PDB file of C-alpha atoms in Angstrom:
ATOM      1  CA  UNK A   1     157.367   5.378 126.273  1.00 48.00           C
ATOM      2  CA  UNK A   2     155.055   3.159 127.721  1.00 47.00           C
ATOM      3  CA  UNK A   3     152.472   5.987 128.171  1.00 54.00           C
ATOM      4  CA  UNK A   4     152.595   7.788 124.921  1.00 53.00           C
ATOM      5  CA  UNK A   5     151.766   4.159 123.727  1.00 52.00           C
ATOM      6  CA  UNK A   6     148.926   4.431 125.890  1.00 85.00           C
ATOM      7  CA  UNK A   7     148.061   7.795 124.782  1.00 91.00           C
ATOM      8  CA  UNK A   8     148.335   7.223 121.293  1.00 89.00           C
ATOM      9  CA  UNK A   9     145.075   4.471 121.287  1.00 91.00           C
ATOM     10  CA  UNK A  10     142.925   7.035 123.200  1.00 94.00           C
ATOM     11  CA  UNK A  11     140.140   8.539 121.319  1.00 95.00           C
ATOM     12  CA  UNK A  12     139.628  12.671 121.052  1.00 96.00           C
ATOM     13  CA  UNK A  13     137.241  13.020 124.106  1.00 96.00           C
ATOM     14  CA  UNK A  14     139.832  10.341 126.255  1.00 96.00           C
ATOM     15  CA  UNK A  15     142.737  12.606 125.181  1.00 96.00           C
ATOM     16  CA  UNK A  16     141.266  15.927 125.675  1.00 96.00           C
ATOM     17  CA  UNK A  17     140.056  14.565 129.250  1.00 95.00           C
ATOM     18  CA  UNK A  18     144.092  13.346 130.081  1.00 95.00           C
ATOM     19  CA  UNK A  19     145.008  16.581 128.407  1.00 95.00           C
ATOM     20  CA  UNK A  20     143.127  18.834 130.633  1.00 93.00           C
ATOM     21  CA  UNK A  21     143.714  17.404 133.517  1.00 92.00           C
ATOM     22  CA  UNK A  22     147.816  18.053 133.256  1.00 91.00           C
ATOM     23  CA  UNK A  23     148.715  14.842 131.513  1.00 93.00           C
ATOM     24  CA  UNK A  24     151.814  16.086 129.482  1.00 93.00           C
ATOM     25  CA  UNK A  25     152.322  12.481 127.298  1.00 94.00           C
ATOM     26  CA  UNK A  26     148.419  12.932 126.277  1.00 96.00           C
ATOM     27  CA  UNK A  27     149.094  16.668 124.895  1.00 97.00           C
ATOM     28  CA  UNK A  28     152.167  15.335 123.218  1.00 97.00           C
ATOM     29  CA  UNK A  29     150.061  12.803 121.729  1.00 97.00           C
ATOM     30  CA  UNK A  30     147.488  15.213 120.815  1.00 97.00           C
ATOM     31  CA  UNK A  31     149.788  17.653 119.126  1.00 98.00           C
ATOM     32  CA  UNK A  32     151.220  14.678 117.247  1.00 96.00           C
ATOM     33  CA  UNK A  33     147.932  13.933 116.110  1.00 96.00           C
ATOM     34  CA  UNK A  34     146.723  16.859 114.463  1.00 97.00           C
ATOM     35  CA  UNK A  35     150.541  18.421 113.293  1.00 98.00           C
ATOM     36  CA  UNK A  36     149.709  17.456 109.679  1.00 97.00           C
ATOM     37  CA  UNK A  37     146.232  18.625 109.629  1.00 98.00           C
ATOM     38  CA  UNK A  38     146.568  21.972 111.526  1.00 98.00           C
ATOM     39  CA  UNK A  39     149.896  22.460 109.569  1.00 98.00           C
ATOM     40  CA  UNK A  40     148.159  22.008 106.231  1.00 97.00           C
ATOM     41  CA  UNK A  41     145.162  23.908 106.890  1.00 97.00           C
ATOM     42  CA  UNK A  42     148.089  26.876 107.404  1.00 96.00           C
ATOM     43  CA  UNK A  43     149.782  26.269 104.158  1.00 95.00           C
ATOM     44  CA  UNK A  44     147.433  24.248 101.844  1.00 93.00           C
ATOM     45  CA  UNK A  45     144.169  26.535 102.609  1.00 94.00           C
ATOM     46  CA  UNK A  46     145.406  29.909 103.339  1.00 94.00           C
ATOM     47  CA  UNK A  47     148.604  28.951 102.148  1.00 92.00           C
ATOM     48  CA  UNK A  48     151.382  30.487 104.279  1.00 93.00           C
ATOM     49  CA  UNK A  49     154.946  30.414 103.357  1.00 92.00           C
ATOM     50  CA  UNK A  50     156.815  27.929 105.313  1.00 92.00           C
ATOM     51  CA  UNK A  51     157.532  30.105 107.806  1.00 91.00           C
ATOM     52  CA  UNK A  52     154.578  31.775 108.751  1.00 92.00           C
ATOM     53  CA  UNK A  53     152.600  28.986 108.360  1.00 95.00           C
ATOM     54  CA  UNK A  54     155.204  27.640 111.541  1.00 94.00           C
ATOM     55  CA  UNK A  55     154.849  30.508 113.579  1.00 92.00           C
ATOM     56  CA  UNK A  56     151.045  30.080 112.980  1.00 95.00           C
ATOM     57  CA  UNK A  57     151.539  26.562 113.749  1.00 96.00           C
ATOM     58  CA  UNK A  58     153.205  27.869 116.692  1.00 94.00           C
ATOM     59  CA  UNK A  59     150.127  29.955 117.982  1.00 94.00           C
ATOM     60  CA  UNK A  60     147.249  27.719 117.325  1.00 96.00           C
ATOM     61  CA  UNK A  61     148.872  24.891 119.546  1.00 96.00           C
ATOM     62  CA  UNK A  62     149.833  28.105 122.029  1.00 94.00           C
ATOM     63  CA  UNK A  63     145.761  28.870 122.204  1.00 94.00           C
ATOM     64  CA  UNK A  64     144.474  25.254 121.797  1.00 96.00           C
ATOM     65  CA  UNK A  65     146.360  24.502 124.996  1.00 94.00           C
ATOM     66  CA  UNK A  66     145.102  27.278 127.147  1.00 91.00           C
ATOM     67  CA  UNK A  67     141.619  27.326 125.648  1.00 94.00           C
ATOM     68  CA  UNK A  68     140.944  23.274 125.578  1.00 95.00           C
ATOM     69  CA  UNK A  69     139.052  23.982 128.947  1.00 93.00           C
ATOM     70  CA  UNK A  70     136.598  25.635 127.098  1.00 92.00           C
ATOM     71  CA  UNK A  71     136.288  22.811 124.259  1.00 94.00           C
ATOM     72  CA  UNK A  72     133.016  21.340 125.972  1.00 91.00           C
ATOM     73  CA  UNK A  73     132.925  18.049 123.596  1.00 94.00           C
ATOM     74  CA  UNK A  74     136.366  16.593 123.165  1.00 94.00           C
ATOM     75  CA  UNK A  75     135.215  14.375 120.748  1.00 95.00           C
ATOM     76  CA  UNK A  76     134.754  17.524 118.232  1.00 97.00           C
ATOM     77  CA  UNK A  77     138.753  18.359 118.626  1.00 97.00           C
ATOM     78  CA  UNK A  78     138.743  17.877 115.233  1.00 96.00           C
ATOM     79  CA  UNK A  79     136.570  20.700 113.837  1.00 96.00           C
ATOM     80  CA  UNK A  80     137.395  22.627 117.092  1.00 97.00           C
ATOM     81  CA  UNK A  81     141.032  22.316 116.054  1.00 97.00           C
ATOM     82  CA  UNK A  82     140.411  23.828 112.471  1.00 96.00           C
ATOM     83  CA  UNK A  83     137.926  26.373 113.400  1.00 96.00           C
ATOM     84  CA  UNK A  84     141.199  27.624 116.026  1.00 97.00           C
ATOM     85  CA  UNK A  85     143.568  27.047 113.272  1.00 97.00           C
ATOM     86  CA  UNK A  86     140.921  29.079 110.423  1.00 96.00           C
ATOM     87  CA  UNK A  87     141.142  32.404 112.709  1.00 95.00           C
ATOM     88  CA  UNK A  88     144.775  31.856 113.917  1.00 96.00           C
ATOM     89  CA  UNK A  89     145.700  32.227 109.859  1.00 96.00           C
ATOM     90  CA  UNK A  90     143.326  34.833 109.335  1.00 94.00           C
ATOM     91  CA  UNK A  91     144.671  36.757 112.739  1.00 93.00           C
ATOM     92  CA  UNK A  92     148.000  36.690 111.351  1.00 92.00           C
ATOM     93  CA  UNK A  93     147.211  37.607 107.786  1.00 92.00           C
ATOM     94  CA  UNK A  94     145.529  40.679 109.025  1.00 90.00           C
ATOM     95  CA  UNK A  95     148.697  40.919 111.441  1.00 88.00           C
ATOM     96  CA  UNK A  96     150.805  41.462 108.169  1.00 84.00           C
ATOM     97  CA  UNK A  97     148.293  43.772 106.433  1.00 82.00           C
ATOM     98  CA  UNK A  98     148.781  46.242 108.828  1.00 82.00           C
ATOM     99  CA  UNK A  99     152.879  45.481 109.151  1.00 77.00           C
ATOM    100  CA  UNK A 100     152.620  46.173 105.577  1.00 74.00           C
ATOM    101  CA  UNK A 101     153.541  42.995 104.125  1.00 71.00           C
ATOM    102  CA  UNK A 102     152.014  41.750 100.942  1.00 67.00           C
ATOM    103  CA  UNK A 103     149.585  39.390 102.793  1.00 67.00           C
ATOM    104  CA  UNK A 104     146.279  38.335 100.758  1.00 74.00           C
ATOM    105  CA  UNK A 105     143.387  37.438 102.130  1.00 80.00           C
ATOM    106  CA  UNK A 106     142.291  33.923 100.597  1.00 83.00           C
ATOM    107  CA  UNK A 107     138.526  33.871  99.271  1.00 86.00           C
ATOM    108  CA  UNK A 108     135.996  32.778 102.052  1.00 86.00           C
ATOM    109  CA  UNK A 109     134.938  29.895  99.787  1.00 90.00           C
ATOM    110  CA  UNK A 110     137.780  28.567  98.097  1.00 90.00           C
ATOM    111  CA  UNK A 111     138.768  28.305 101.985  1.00 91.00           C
ATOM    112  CA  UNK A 112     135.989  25.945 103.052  1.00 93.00           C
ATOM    113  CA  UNK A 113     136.679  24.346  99.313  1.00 94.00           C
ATOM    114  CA  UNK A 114     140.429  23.397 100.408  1.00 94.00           C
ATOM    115  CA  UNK A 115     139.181  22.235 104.302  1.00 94.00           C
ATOM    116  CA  UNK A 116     137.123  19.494 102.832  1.00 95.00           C
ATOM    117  CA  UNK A 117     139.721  18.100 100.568  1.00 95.00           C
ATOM    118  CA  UNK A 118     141.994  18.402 103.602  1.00 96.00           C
ATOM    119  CA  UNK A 119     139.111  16.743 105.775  1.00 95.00           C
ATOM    120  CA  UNK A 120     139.112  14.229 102.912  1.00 94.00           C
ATOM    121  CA  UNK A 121     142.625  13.687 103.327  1.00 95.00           C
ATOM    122  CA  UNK A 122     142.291  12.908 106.498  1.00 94.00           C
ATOM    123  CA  UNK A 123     139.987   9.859 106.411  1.00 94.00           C
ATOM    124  CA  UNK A 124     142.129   8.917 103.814  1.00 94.00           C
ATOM    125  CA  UNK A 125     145.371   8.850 106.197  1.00 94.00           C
ATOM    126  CA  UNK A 126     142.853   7.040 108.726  1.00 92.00           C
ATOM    127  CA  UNK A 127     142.034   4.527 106.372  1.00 94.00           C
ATOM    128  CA  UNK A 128     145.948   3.909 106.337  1.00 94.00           C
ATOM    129  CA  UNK A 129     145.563   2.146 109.728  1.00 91.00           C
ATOM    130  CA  UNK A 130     144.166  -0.689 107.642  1.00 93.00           C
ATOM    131  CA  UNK A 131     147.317  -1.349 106.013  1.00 95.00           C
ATOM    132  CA  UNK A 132     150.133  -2.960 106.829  1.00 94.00           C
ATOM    133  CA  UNK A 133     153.475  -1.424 108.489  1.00 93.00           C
ATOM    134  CA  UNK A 134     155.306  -1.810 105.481  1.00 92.00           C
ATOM    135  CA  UNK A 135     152.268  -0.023 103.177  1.00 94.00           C
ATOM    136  CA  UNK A 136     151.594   2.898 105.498  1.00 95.00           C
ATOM    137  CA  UNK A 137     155.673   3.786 105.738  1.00 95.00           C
ATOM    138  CA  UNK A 138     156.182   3.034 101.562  1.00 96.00           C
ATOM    139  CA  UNK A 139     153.180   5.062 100.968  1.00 96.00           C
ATOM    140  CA  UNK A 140     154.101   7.976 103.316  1.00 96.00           C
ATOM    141  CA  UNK A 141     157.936   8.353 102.908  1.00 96.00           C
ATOM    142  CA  UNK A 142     156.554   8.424  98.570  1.00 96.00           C
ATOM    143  CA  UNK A 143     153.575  10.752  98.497  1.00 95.00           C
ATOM    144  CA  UNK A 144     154.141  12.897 101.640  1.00 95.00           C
ATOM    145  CA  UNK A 145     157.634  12.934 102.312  1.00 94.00           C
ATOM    146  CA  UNK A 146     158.559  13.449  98.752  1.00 94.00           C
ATOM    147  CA  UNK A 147     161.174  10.809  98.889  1.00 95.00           C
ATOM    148  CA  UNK A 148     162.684   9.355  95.714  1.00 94.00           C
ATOM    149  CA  UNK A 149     162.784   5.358  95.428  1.00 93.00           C
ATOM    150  CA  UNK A 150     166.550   5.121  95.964  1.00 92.00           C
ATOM    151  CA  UNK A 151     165.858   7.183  99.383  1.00 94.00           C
ATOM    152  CA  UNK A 152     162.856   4.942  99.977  1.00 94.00           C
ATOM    153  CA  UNK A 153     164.982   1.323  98.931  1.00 93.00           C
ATOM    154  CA  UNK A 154     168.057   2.361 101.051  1.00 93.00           C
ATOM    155  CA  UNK A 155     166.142   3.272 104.460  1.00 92.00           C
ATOM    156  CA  UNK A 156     163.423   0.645 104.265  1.00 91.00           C
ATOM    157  CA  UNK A 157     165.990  -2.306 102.722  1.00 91.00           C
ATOM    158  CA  UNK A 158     163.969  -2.730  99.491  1.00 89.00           C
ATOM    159  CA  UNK A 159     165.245  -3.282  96.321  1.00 91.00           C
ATOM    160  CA  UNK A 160     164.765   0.158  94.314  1.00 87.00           C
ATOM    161  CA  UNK A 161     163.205  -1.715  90.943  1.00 90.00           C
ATOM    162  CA  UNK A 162     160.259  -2.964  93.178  1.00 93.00           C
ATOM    163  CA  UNK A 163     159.214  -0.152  94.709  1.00 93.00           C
ATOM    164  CA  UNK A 164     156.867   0.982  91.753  1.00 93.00           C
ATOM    165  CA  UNK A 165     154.934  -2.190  92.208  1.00 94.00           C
ATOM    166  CA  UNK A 166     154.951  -1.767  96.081  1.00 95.00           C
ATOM    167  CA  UNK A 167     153.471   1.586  95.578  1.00 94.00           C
ATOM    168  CA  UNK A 168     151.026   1.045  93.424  1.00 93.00           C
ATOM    169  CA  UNK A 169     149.797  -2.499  95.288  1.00 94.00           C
ATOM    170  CA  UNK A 170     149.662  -0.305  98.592  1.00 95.00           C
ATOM    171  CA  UNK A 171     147.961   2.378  96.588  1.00 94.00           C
ATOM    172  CA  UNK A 172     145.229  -0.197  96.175  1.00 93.00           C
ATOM    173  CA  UNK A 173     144.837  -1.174  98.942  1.00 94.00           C
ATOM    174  CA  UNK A 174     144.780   2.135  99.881  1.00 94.00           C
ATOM    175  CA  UNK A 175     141.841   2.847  97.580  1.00 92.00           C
ATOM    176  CA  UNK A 176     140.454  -0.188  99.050  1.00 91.00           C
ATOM    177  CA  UNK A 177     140.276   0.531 102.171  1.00 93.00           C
ATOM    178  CA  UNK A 178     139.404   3.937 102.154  1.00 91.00           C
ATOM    179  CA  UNK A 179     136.206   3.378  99.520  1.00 86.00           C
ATOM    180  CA  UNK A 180     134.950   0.758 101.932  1.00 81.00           C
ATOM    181  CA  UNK A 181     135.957  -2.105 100.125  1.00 51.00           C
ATOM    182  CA  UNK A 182     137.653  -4.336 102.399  1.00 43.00           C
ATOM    183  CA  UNK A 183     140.602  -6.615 101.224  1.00 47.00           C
ATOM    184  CA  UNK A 184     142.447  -9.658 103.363  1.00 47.00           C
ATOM    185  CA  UNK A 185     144.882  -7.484 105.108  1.00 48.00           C
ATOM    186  CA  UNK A 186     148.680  -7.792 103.742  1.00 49.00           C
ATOM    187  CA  UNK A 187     151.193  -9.194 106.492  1.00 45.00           C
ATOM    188  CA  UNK A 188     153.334  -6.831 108.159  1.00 42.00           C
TER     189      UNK A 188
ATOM    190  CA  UNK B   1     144.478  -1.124  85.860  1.00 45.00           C
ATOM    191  CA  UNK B   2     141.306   0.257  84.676  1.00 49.00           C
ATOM    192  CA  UNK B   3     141.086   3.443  83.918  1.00 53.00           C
ATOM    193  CA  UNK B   4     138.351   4.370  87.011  1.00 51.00           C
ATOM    194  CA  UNK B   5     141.245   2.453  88.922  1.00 66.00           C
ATOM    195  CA  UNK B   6     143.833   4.570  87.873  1.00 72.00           C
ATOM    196  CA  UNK B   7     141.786   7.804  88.041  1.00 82.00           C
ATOM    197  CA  UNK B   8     140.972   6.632  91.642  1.00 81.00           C
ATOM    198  CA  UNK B   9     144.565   5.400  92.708  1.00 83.00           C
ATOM    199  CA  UNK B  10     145.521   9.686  91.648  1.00 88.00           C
ATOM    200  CA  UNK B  11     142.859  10.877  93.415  1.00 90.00           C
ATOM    201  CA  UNK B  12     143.823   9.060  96.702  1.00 92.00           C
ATOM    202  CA  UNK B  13     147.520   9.882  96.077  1.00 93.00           C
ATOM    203  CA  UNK B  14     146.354  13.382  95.799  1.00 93.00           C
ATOM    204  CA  UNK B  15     144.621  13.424  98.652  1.00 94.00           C
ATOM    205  CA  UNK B  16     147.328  11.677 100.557  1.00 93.00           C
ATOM    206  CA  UNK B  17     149.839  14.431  99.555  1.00 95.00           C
ATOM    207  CA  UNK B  18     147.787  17.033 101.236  1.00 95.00           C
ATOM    208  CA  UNK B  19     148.688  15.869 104.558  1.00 96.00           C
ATOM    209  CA  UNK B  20     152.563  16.757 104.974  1.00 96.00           C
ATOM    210  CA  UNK B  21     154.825  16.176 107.933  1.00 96.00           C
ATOM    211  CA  UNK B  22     155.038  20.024 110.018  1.00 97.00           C
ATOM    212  CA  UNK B  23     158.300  20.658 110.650  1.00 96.00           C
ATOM    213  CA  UNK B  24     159.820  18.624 113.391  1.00 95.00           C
ATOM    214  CA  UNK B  25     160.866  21.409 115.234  1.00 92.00           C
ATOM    215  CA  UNK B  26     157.457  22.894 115.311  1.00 93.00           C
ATOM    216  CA  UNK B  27     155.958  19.981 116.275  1.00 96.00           C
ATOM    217  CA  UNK B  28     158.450  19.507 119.134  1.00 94.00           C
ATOM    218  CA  UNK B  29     157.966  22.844 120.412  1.00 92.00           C
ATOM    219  CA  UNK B  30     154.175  22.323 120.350  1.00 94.00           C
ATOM    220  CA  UNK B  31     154.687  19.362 122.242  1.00 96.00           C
ATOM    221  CA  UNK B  32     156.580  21.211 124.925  1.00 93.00           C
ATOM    222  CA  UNK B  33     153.372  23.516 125.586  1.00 91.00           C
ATOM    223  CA  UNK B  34     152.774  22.529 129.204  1.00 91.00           C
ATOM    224  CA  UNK B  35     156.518  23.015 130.127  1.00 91.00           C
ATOM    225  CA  UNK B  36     156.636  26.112 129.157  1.00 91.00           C
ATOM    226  CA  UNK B  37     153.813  27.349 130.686  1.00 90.00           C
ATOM    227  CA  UNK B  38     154.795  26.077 133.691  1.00 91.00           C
ATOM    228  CA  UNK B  39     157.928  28.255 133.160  1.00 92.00           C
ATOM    229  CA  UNK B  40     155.972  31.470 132.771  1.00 93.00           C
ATOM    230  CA  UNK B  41     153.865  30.857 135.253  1.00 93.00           C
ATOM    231  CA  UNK B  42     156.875  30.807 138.012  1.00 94.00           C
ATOM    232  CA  UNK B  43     158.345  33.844 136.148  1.00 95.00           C
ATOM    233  CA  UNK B  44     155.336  35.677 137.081  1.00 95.00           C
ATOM    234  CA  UNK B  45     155.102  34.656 140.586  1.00 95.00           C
ATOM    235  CA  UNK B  46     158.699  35.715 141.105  1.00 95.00           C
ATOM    236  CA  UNK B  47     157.967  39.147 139.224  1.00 95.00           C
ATOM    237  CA  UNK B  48     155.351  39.804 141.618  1.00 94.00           C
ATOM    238  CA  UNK B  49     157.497  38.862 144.666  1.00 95.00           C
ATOM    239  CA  UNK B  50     160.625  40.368 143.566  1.00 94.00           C
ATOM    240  CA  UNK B  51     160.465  44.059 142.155  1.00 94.00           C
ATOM    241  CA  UNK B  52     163.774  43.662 140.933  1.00 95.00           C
ATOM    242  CA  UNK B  53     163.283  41.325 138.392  1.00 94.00           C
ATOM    243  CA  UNK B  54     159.694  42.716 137.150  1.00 94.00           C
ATOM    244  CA  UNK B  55     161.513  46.192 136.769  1.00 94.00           C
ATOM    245  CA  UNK B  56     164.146  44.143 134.864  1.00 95.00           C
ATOM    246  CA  UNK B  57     161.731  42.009 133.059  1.00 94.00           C
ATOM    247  CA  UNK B  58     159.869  44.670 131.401  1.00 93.00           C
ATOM    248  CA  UNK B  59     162.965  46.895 130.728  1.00 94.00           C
ATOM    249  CA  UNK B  60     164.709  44.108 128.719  1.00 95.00           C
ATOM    250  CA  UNK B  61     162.549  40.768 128.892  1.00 95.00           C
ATOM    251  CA  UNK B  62     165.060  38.960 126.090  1.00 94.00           C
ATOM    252  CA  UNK B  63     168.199  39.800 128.411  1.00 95.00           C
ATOM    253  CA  UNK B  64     166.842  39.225 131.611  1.00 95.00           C
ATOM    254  CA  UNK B  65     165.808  35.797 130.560  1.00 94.00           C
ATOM    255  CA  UNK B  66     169.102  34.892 128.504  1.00 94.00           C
ATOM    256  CA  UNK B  67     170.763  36.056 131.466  1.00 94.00           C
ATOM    257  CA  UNK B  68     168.748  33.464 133.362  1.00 90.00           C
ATOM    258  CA  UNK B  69     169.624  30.848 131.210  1.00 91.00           C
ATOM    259  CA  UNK B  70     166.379  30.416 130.062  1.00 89.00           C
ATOM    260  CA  UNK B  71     166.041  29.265 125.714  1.00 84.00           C
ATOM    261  CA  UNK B  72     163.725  32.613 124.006  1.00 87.00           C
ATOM    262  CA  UNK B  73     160.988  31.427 122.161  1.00 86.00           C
ATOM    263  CA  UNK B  74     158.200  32.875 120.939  1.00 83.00           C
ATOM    264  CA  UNK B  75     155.448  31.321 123.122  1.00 86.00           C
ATOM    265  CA  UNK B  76     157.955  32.267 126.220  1.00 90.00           C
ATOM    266  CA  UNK B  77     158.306  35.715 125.133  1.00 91.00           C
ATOM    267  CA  UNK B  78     154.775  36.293 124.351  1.00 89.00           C
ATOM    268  CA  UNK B  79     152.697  35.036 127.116  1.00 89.00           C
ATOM    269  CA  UNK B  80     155.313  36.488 129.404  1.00 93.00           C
ATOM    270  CA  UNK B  81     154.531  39.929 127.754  1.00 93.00           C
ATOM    271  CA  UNK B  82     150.974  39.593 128.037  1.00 90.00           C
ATOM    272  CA  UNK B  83     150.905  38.565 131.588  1.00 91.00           C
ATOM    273  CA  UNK B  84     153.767  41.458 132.654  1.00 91.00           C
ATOM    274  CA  UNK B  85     151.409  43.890 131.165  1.00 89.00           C
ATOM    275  CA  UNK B  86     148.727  42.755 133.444  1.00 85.00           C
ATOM    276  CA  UNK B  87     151.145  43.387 137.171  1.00 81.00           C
TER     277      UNK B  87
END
C-alpha cells in the first residue's frame, strides 16, 4: 500500500521510468491513471459497445506494456497513450469488417472533434485535485457514476435533501478551479 | 446563478461525464499485465525444453492450460499464440 501511495504522486516520465524498469505497483498506478481516458476514447470517440470497447481496453494496455520501451519521452504518455488507443479501435473495427460484423468506421474528424472534448475532460478531472475529498467523491459518484442522491446520501452519510446544494457548490468550485479562478479551498 | 454561470456549471458537468469509470474488471486485468507476462514467458521456455507440452500446446492451447490450472484470458491466450507460432 505504501508504494502505490508512492506511485500515485509520481509524474508521467517518473512512472514510465519505475514502469520500465519492472516496477509492478508503478504500472498498476499507471493503468489506474489513464482507465477512464483510454476507456472513453474506446466508447465516447469511436464509440464501442461495452464490450468491445473492454476487449479493446484489454489490448491497448496489452501493447502499451510491451511497447513503453519504445515511448522515448514519458512525459508524453498522455498523447502516446491515445495515439495507441486511436489505432487499437481502429485495428479492431477493421477486425469486425472483415468478421462481417456491422462495424462503422467513425469519421476521421469528428474523431479528433471527440479527443479534445475528452482531452478537455481531462484537465477538468485534474482540476478536481483542487477540491476537497468530500467535492471530488459528491461530484464523481453524481456525474460519472450515475448515482442517484439517495445512493449518494446513504454511502457518503449525507442527508439526501442537501445534496442538490452540495452539487451545485462543488460544481462551482469546480468551474472555479478549472477556469483559473482560484477560491479558498473548502475543508475536507 | 447567472445565466453564463449556469451555462458554465453544464458545460463542466458535461465534460466531467465524459470521463467514466472502465469496468473494474478491465482495469484489474490491465493492472495484472506484468504477471501475466511473466507467465507466458515461462510457458515458452518450458515449450521449448519440453516437446511434450509444445506438441500439446499448439494442439489444444485452452486445455493444456486449464489442465495446468492456469485462469484463460485473452492476453494469456494471445501472446501465447503469437509466440508458439514463432518455435
Amino acid at each position: 500500500m505504501m508504494a502505490l501511495e508512492a506511485v500515485s504522486t509520481l509524474d508521467d516520465a517518473a512512472l514510465v521510468e519505475r514502469c520500465r524498469s519492472g516496477d509492478g505497483q508503478a504500472w498498476r498506478e499507471l493503468v489506474s491513471r489513464y482507465s477512464r481516458y483510454v476507456y472513453a476514447i474506446c466508447i465516447q470517440a469511436f464509440r464501442l459497445p461495452r464490450e468491445e470497447a473492454e476487449d479493446t481496453f484489454q489490448d491497448v494496455f496489452a501493447r502499451a506494456y510491451e511497447r513503453l520501451d519504445g515511448l522515448r519521452d514519458g512525459s508524453a504518455l498522455r498523447p502516446w497513450l491515445a495515439q495507441l488507443t486511436r489505432r487499437t479501435c481502429i485495428d479492431h473495427l477493421r477486425a469486425a469488417a472483415r468478421g462481417g460484423a456491422p462495424a462503422e468506421m467513425p469519421d476521421a474528424g469528428e474523431v479528433d472533434r471527440n479527443l479534445m472534448r475528452i482531452d478537455e475532460a481531462v484537465a477538468v478531472h485534474q482540476a478536481m485535485d483542487e477540491l476537497s475529498g468530500d467535492c471530488r467523491e459528491i461530484l464523481d459518484r453524481f456525474f460519472c457514476r450515475d448515482e442517484s442522491y439517495r445512493e449518494i446520501s446513504d454511502v457518503l452519510g449525507i442527508p439526501a435533501g442537501t445534496i442538490a446544494s452540495r452539487i451545485s457548490r462543488c460544481l462551482s468550485k469546480l468551474r472555479d478551479a478549472y477556469l483559473g479562478r482560484s477560491e479558498p479551498r473548502e475543508p475536507s | 446563478m447567472s445565466d453564463m454561470n449556469g451555462s458554465e456549471h453544464e458545460r463542466v458537468a458535461e465534460l466531467l461525464s465524459l470521463l467514466r469509470p472502465a469496468p473494474e474488471c478491465a482495469v484489474r486485468a490491465a493492472q495484472e499485465m506484468p504477471l501475466l507476462a511473466a507467465t507466458v514467458d515461462q510457458l515458452v521456455e518450458r515449450a521449448q525444453a519440453d516437446d511434450a507440452f509444445r506438441r500439446s500446446l499448439i494442439a489444444d492451447l485452452e486445455a493444456t492450460l486449464t489442465a495446468e490450472g492456469h485462469e484463460l484470458n485473452r492476453f494469456t491466450l494471445g501472446r501465447l499464440r503469437e509466440r508458439l507460432a514463432d518455435l
